Short mmCIF file of N, CA and C in Angstrom, two decimals:
data_model
loop_
_atom_site.label_atom_id
_atom_site.label_comp_id
_atom_site.label_asym_id
_atom_site.label_seq_id
_atom_site.Cartn_x
_atom_site.Cartn_y
_atom_site.Cartn_z
N MET A 196 -10.29 -33.65 7.92
CA MET A 196 -9.18 -32.96 8.52
C MET A 196 -9.53 -31.52 8.80
N TYR A 197 -9.44 -30.68 7.78
CA TYR A 197 -9.80 -29.28 7.91
C TYR A 197 -10.95 -28.99 6.96
N SER A 198 -11.77 -28.05 7.35
CA SER A 198 -12.84 -27.63 6.45
C SER A 198 -12.83 -26.11 6.35
N ARG A 199 -13.34 -25.63 5.25
CA ARG A 199 -13.39 -24.19 5.05
C ARG A 199 -14.56 -23.61 5.85
N ALA A 200 -14.32 -22.44 6.39
CA ALA A 200 -15.40 -21.75 7.11
C ALA A 200 -16.41 -21.26 6.10
N SER A 201 -17.65 -21.28 6.47
CA SER A 201 -18.69 -20.76 5.58
C SER A 201 -19.08 -19.38 6.06
N ALA A 202 -19.35 -18.50 5.12
CA ALA A 202 -19.73 -17.13 5.45
C ALA A 202 -21.21 -17.07 5.76
N ALA A 203 -21.54 -16.31 6.78
CA ALA A 203 -22.94 -16.15 7.15
C ALA A 203 -23.62 -15.09 6.30
N SER A 204 -22.83 -14.27 5.65
CA SER A 204 -23.38 -13.17 4.84
C SER A 204 -23.61 -13.64 3.41
N THR A 205 -24.57 -13.01 2.76
CA THR A 205 -24.83 -13.34 1.36
C THR A 205 -24.06 -12.43 0.41
N THR A 206 -23.36 -11.42 0.97
CA THR A 206 -22.55 -10.53 0.13
C THR A 206 -21.08 -10.85 0.38
N SER A 207 -20.27 -10.57 -0.60
CA SER A 207 -18.84 -10.82 -0.43
C SER A 207 -18.06 -9.79 -1.24
N THR A 208 -16.81 -9.67 -0.90
CA THR A 208 -15.92 -8.80 -1.65
C THR A 208 -14.77 -9.65 -2.15
N ALA A 209 -14.19 -9.23 -3.24
CA ALA A 209 -13.08 -9.98 -3.81
C ALA A 209 -11.87 -9.89 -2.89
N ILE A 210 -11.16 -10.97 -2.76
CA ILE A 210 -9.94 -10.99 -1.97
C ILE A 210 -8.82 -10.48 -2.86
N VAL A 211 -8.10 -9.50 -2.38
CA VAL A 211 -6.98 -8.94 -3.12
C VAL A 211 -5.70 -9.49 -2.51
N THR A 212 -4.89 -10.12 -3.32
CA THR A 212 -3.62 -10.66 -2.87
C THR A 212 -2.51 -9.75 -3.37
N LEU A 213 -1.78 -9.16 -2.43
CA LEU A 213 -0.68 -8.26 -2.77
C LEU A 213 0.66 -8.99 -2.83
N ILE A 214 0.81 -10.01 -2.00
CA ILE A 214 2.11 -10.65 -1.80
C ILE A 214 2.36 -11.68 -2.89
N ARG A 215 3.48 -11.53 -3.58
CA ARG A 215 3.87 -12.51 -4.60
C ARG A 215 4.66 -13.65 -3.97
N SER A 216 5.57 -13.33 -3.06
CA SER A 216 6.33 -14.37 -2.38
C SER A 216 6.91 -13.82 -1.09
N GLY A 217 7.24 -14.73 -0.19
CA GLY A 217 7.87 -14.35 1.07
C GLY A 217 6.93 -13.68 2.04
N ALA A 218 7.51 -13.12 3.07
CA ALA A 218 6.75 -12.42 4.11
C ALA A 218 7.24 -10.97 4.16
N PRO A 219 6.37 -10.03 3.86
CA PRO A 219 6.80 -8.63 3.86
C PRO A 219 7.02 -8.09 5.27
N ASN A 220 7.79 -7.03 5.37
CA ASN A 220 7.95 -6.31 6.63
C ASN A 220 7.02 -5.12 6.60
N ASP A 221 6.37 -4.88 7.73
CA ASP A 221 5.39 -3.81 7.82
C ASP A 221 5.89 -2.67 8.69
N LYS A 222 5.27 -1.51 8.50
CA LYS A 222 5.58 -0.33 9.29
C LYS A 222 4.28 0.42 9.55
N LYS A 223 4.14 0.96 10.75
CA LYS A 223 2.95 1.75 11.06
C LYS A 223 3.13 3.15 10.45
N VAL A 224 2.09 3.60 9.75
CA VAL A 224 2.09 4.93 9.16
C VAL A 224 0.80 5.64 9.58
N THR A 225 0.81 6.96 9.51
CA THR A 225 -0.40 7.74 9.76
C THR A 225 -0.91 8.24 8.41
N LEU A 226 -2.10 7.80 8.05
CA LEU A 226 -2.72 8.21 6.79
C LEU A 226 -3.43 9.54 7.00
N THR A 227 -3.23 10.46 6.07
CA THR A 227 -3.89 11.76 6.13
C THR A 227 -5.39 11.58 5.94
N GLY A 228 -6.17 12.19 6.80
CA GLY A 228 -7.62 12.07 6.75
C GLY A 228 -8.23 12.69 5.51
N GLY A 229 -9.47 12.28 5.23
CA GLY A 229 -10.22 12.85 4.13
C GLY A 229 -10.37 11.94 2.93
N ALA A 230 -9.92 10.69 3.04
CA ALA A 230 -9.99 9.79 1.89
C ALA A 230 -10.15 8.34 2.36
N VAL A 231 -10.59 7.50 1.43
CA VAL A 231 -10.56 6.06 1.62
C VAL A 231 -9.36 5.56 0.82
N TYR A 232 -8.48 4.82 1.46
CA TYR A 232 -7.28 4.30 0.83
C TYR A 232 -7.49 2.81 0.57
N PRO A 233 -7.56 2.40 -0.70
CA PRO A 233 -7.77 0.97 -0.98
C PRO A 233 -6.50 0.15 -0.72
N ILE A 234 -6.71 -1.14 -0.48
CA ILE A 234 -5.58 -2.05 -0.34
C ILE A 234 -4.69 -1.93 -1.57
N GLY A 235 -3.38 -1.92 -1.34
CA GLY A 235 -2.43 -1.81 -2.43
C GLY A 235 -2.06 -0.39 -2.80
N SER A 236 -2.61 0.60 -2.07
CA SER A 236 -2.29 2.00 -2.36
C SER A 236 -0.79 2.24 -2.19
N VAL A 237 -0.18 2.87 -3.18
CA VAL A 237 1.23 3.23 -3.11
C VAL A 237 1.30 4.59 -2.42
N LEU A 238 1.95 4.60 -1.26
CA LEU A 238 1.94 5.77 -0.40
C LEU A 238 3.25 6.55 -0.45
N GLY A 239 3.11 7.86 -0.38
CA GLY A 239 4.25 8.75 -0.21
C GLY A 239 4.10 9.46 1.12
N ILE A 240 5.18 9.99 1.65
CA ILE A 240 5.16 10.66 2.94
C ILE A 240 5.34 12.17 2.73
N VAL A 241 4.43 12.96 3.29
CA VAL A 241 4.53 14.41 3.22
C VAL A 241 5.64 14.83 4.19
N THR A 242 6.63 15.54 3.67
CA THR A 242 7.80 15.90 4.47
C THR A 242 7.44 16.75 5.69
N ALA A 243 6.54 17.70 5.54
CA ALA A 243 6.21 18.64 6.61
C ALA A 243 5.58 17.99 7.83
N ASN A 244 4.70 16.99 7.63
CA ASN A 244 3.99 16.42 8.77
C ASN A 244 4.22 14.91 8.96
N LYS A 245 4.99 14.31 8.07
CA LYS A 245 5.34 12.87 8.15
C LYS A 245 4.13 11.96 8.02
N LYS A 246 3.05 12.44 7.39
CA LYS A 246 1.86 11.62 7.19
C LYS A 246 1.84 11.07 5.78
N ALA A 247 1.20 9.92 5.62
CA ALA A 247 1.15 9.24 4.33
C ALA A 247 -0.09 9.64 3.55
N VAL A 248 0.09 9.72 2.23
CA VAL A 248 -1.00 9.98 1.28
C VAL A 248 -0.75 9.11 0.05
N LEU A 249 -1.76 8.99 -0.80
CA LEU A 249 -1.55 8.30 -2.07
C LEU A 249 -0.53 9.10 -2.86
N SER A 250 0.56 8.49 -3.24
CA SER A 250 1.64 9.19 -3.94
C SER A 250 1.20 9.62 -5.33
N ALA A 251 1.38 10.89 -5.63
CA ALA A 251 1.07 11.43 -6.95
C ALA A 251 2.34 12.03 -7.53
N ALA A 252 2.60 11.77 -8.80
CA ALA A 252 3.85 12.19 -9.44
C ALA A 252 4.05 13.70 -9.42
N ALA A 253 2.98 14.48 -9.52
CA ALA A 253 3.09 15.94 -9.61
C ALA A 253 3.18 16.63 -8.25
N ALA A 254 3.07 15.89 -7.17
CA ALA A 254 3.15 16.50 -5.84
C ALA A 254 4.55 17.09 -5.64
N SER A 255 4.65 18.07 -4.77
CA SER A 255 5.96 18.68 -4.50
C SER A 255 6.19 18.81 -2.99
N ASP A 256 5.50 17.96 -2.23
CA ASP A 256 5.60 18.02 -0.77
C ASP A 256 6.35 16.83 -0.18
N GLY A 257 7.01 16.06 -1.03
CA GLY A 257 7.72 14.86 -0.59
C GLY A 257 6.97 13.58 -0.89
N SER A 258 5.64 13.68 -1.01
CA SER A 258 4.82 12.48 -1.23
C SER A 258 4.89 11.98 -2.66
N GLU A 259 5.54 12.71 -3.55
CA GLU A 259 5.69 12.26 -4.94
C GLU A 259 6.61 11.04 -5.04
N GLU A 260 7.40 10.80 -4.01
CA GLU A 260 8.30 9.65 -3.99
C GLU A 260 7.64 8.50 -3.24
N PRO A 261 7.26 7.42 -3.93
CA PRO A 261 6.62 6.29 -3.25
C PRO A 261 7.52 5.68 -2.18
N GLN A 262 6.90 5.37 -1.03
CA GLN A 262 7.64 4.82 0.10
C GLN A 262 7.13 3.46 0.56
N TYR A 263 5.80 3.31 0.59
CA TYR A 263 5.18 2.12 1.18
C TYR A 263 3.97 1.69 0.35
N VAL A 264 3.45 0.49 0.65
CA VAL A 264 2.23 -0.01 0.02
C VAL A 264 1.29 -0.42 1.14
N LEU A 265 0.06 0.07 1.09
CA LEU A 265 -0.91 -0.18 2.14
C LEU A 265 -1.36 -1.64 2.15
N ASN A 266 -1.40 -2.24 3.35
CA ASN A 266 -1.74 -3.66 3.52
C ASN A 266 -3.22 -3.97 3.35
N TYR A 267 -4.08 -3.03 3.64
CA TYR A 267 -5.53 -3.27 3.64
C TYR A 267 -6.25 -1.95 3.40
N THR A 268 -7.51 -2.03 3.04
CA THR A 268 -8.29 -0.83 2.79
C THR A 268 -8.55 -0.11 4.11
N VAL A 269 -8.37 1.22 4.08
CA VAL A 269 -8.56 2.03 5.29
C VAL A 269 -9.46 3.22 4.96
N ASP A 270 -10.48 3.41 5.77
CA ASP A 270 -11.37 4.55 5.64
C ASP A 270 -10.88 5.65 6.58
N ALA A 271 -10.28 6.68 6.01
CA ALA A 271 -9.77 7.80 6.79
C ALA A 271 -10.59 9.06 6.52
N THR A 272 -11.85 8.89 6.09
CA THR A 272 -12.66 10.06 5.74
C THR A 272 -12.95 10.94 6.95
N ALA A 273 -12.98 10.37 8.14
CA ALA A 273 -13.29 11.15 9.34
C ALA A 273 -12.06 11.80 9.97
N GLY A 274 -10.88 11.47 9.50
CA GLY A 274 -9.66 12.05 10.08
C GLY A 274 -8.48 11.12 9.91
N ASP A 275 -7.33 11.57 10.38
CA ASP A 275 -6.11 10.77 10.28
C ASP A 275 -6.29 9.42 10.96
N VAL A 276 -5.67 8.39 10.36
CA VAL A 276 -5.79 7.02 10.87
C VAL A 276 -4.42 6.35 10.80
N GLU A 277 -4.06 5.62 11.86
CA GLU A 277 -2.84 4.82 11.81
C GLU A 277 -3.17 3.49 11.13
N ALA A 278 -2.24 3.03 10.30
CA ALA A 278 -2.43 1.77 9.56
C ALA A 278 -1.07 1.13 9.33
N MET A 279 -1.10 -0.14 8.93
CA MET A 279 0.13 -0.85 8.62
C MET A 279 0.35 -0.85 7.11
N ALA A 280 1.58 -0.57 6.73
CA ALA A 280 1.94 -0.54 5.32
C ALA A 280 3.18 -1.40 5.09
N ILE A 281 3.29 -1.95 3.90
CA ILE A 281 4.43 -2.80 3.56
C ILE A 281 5.65 -1.91 3.33
N GLU A 282 6.72 -2.24 4.05
CA GLU A 282 7.98 -1.51 3.96
C GLU A 282 8.97 -2.21 3.03
N THR A 283 8.97 -3.55 3.08
CA THR A 283 9.77 -4.35 2.18
C THR A 283 8.98 -5.60 1.83
N GLY A 284 9.13 -6.08 0.59
CA GLY A 284 8.44 -7.29 0.18
C GLY A 284 8.39 -7.44 -1.32
N ASP A 285 7.96 -8.61 -1.76
CA ASP A 285 7.83 -8.94 -3.18
C ASP A 285 6.34 -9.01 -3.49
N LEU A 286 5.85 -8.05 -4.28
CA LEU A 286 4.42 -7.86 -4.48
C LEU A 286 3.98 -8.16 -5.91
N ILE A 287 2.65 -8.16 -6.10
CA ILE A 287 2.05 -8.35 -7.42
C ILE A 287 1.73 -6.97 -7.98
N GLY A 288 2.43 -6.57 -9.02
CA GLY A 288 2.30 -5.22 -9.57
C GLY A 288 0.90 -4.84 -9.99
N SER A 289 0.15 -5.78 -10.54
CA SER A 289 -1.19 -5.47 -11.03
C SER A 289 -2.16 -5.14 -9.90
N GLN A 290 -1.79 -5.42 -8.65
CA GLN A 290 -2.66 -5.13 -7.51
C GLN A 290 -2.37 -3.79 -6.86
N LEU A 291 -1.33 -3.09 -7.33
CA LEU A 291 -0.97 -1.81 -6.74
C LEU A 291 -1.92 -0.71 -7.23
N VAL A 292 -2.27 0.19 -6.34
CA VAL A 292 -3.13 1.34 -6.66
C VAL A 292 -2.22 2.55 -6.76
N LEU A 293 -2.13 3.10 -7.97
CA LEU A 293 -1.20 4.19 -8.24
C LEU A 293 -1.91 5.53 -8.26
N GLY A 294 -1.23 6.55 -7.72
CA GLY A 294 -1.75 7.91 -7.76
C GLY A 294 -1.53 8.52 -9.14
N ALA A 295 -2.11 9.68 -9.34
CA ALA A 295 -2.05 10.38 -10.63
C ALA A 295 -0.61 10.55 -11.10
N GLY A 296 -0.40 10.22 -12.36
CA GLY A 296 0.91 10.41 -12.98
C GLY A 296 1.90 9.29 -12.79
N HIS A 297 1.63 8.36 -11.91
CA HIS A 297 2.54 7.24 -11.69
C HIS A 297 2.16 6.06 -12.58
N THR A 298 3.17 5.30 -12.98
CA THR A 298 2.99 4.02 -13.67
C THR A 298 3.87 3.01 -12.93
N LEU A 299 3.66 1.73 -13.22
CA LEU A 299 4.53 0.73 -12.60
C LEU A 299 5.99 1.00 -12.96
N ALA A 300 6.22 1.40 -14.21
CA ALA A 300 7.59 1.68 -14.64
C ALA A 300 8.19 2.86 -13.88
N SER A 301 7.38 3.87 -13.60
CA SER A 301 7.92 5.07 -12.95
C SER A 301 8.21 4.88 -11.47
N ILE A 302 7.58 3.90 -10.83
CA ILE A 302 7.81 3.68 -9.40
C ILE A 302 8.75 2.52 -9.11
N ARG A 303 9.05 1.71 -10.13
CA ARG A 303 9.82 0.48 -9.93
C ARG A 303 11.17 0.72 -9.25
N ALA A 304 12.01 1.58 -9.80
CA ALA A 304 13.36 1.77 -9.26
C ALA A 304 13.33 2.34 -7.85
N GLY A 305 12.47 3.32 -7.62
CA GLY A 305 12.40 3.93 -6.30
C GLY A 305 11.96 2.96 -5.22
N LEU A 306 10.94 2.16 -5.51
CA LEU A 306 10.50 1.17 -4.53
C LEU A 306 11.52 0.05 -4.37
N ARG A 307 12.16 -0.34 -5.46
CA ARG A 307 13.19 -1.40 -5.37
C ARG A 307 14.30 -0.95 -4.43
N ASP A 308 14.72 0.33 -4.51
CA ASP A 308 15.76 0.86 -3.63
C ASP A 308 15.35 0.80 -2.16
N LYS A 309 14.05 0.81 -1.90
CA LYS A 309 13.54 0.75 -0.54
C LYS A 309 13.25 -0.69 -0.09
N GLY A 310 13.35 -1.65 -1.01
CA GLY A 310 13.14 -3.05 -0.66
C GLY A 310 11.79 -3.61 -1.09
N ILE A 311 11.05 -2.87 -1.90
CA ILE A 311 9.77 -3.37 -2.42
C ILE A 311 9.96 -3.69 -3.89
N THR A 312 9.73 -4.94 -4.25
CA THR A 312 9.82 -5.36 -5.65
C THR A 312 8.46 -5.86 -6.10
N PHE A 313 8.23 -5.87 -7.40
CA PHE A 313 6.98 -6.38 -7.95
C PHE A 313 7.18 -6.82 -9.37
N GLU A 314 6.32 -7.76 -9.84
CA GLU A 314 6.34 -8.18 -11.23
C GLU A 314 5.35 -7.33 -12.00
N GLY A 315 5.50 -7.32 -13.28
CA GLY A 315 4.54 -6.59 -14.12
C GLY A 315 5.07 -5.29 -14.63
#
């Protein structure tokens, strides 16, 4: 019937599954350049320029409040990059990448209010 595709490469990377159930809704965001953002990054939005960064609890520019979760790894080292981020959905908490000072407990209520839930 169906067969699995075989990889031509001898190297592989682990598949990261973010979605626990259902189909999430996505939103295009602009990631601030200068970093590589791994899949599952919890993003905050800088109020002044409306760009996304990894949310850190001690930030005071608006990005301290988690807003979205990045769908895939993005290399923005060369400059700002547009990417798709999860706006609403039911995710796997252990797969989230948290910025400094955040824990799953500290981001749970804020993300739940925005429509993102997770176990763990």
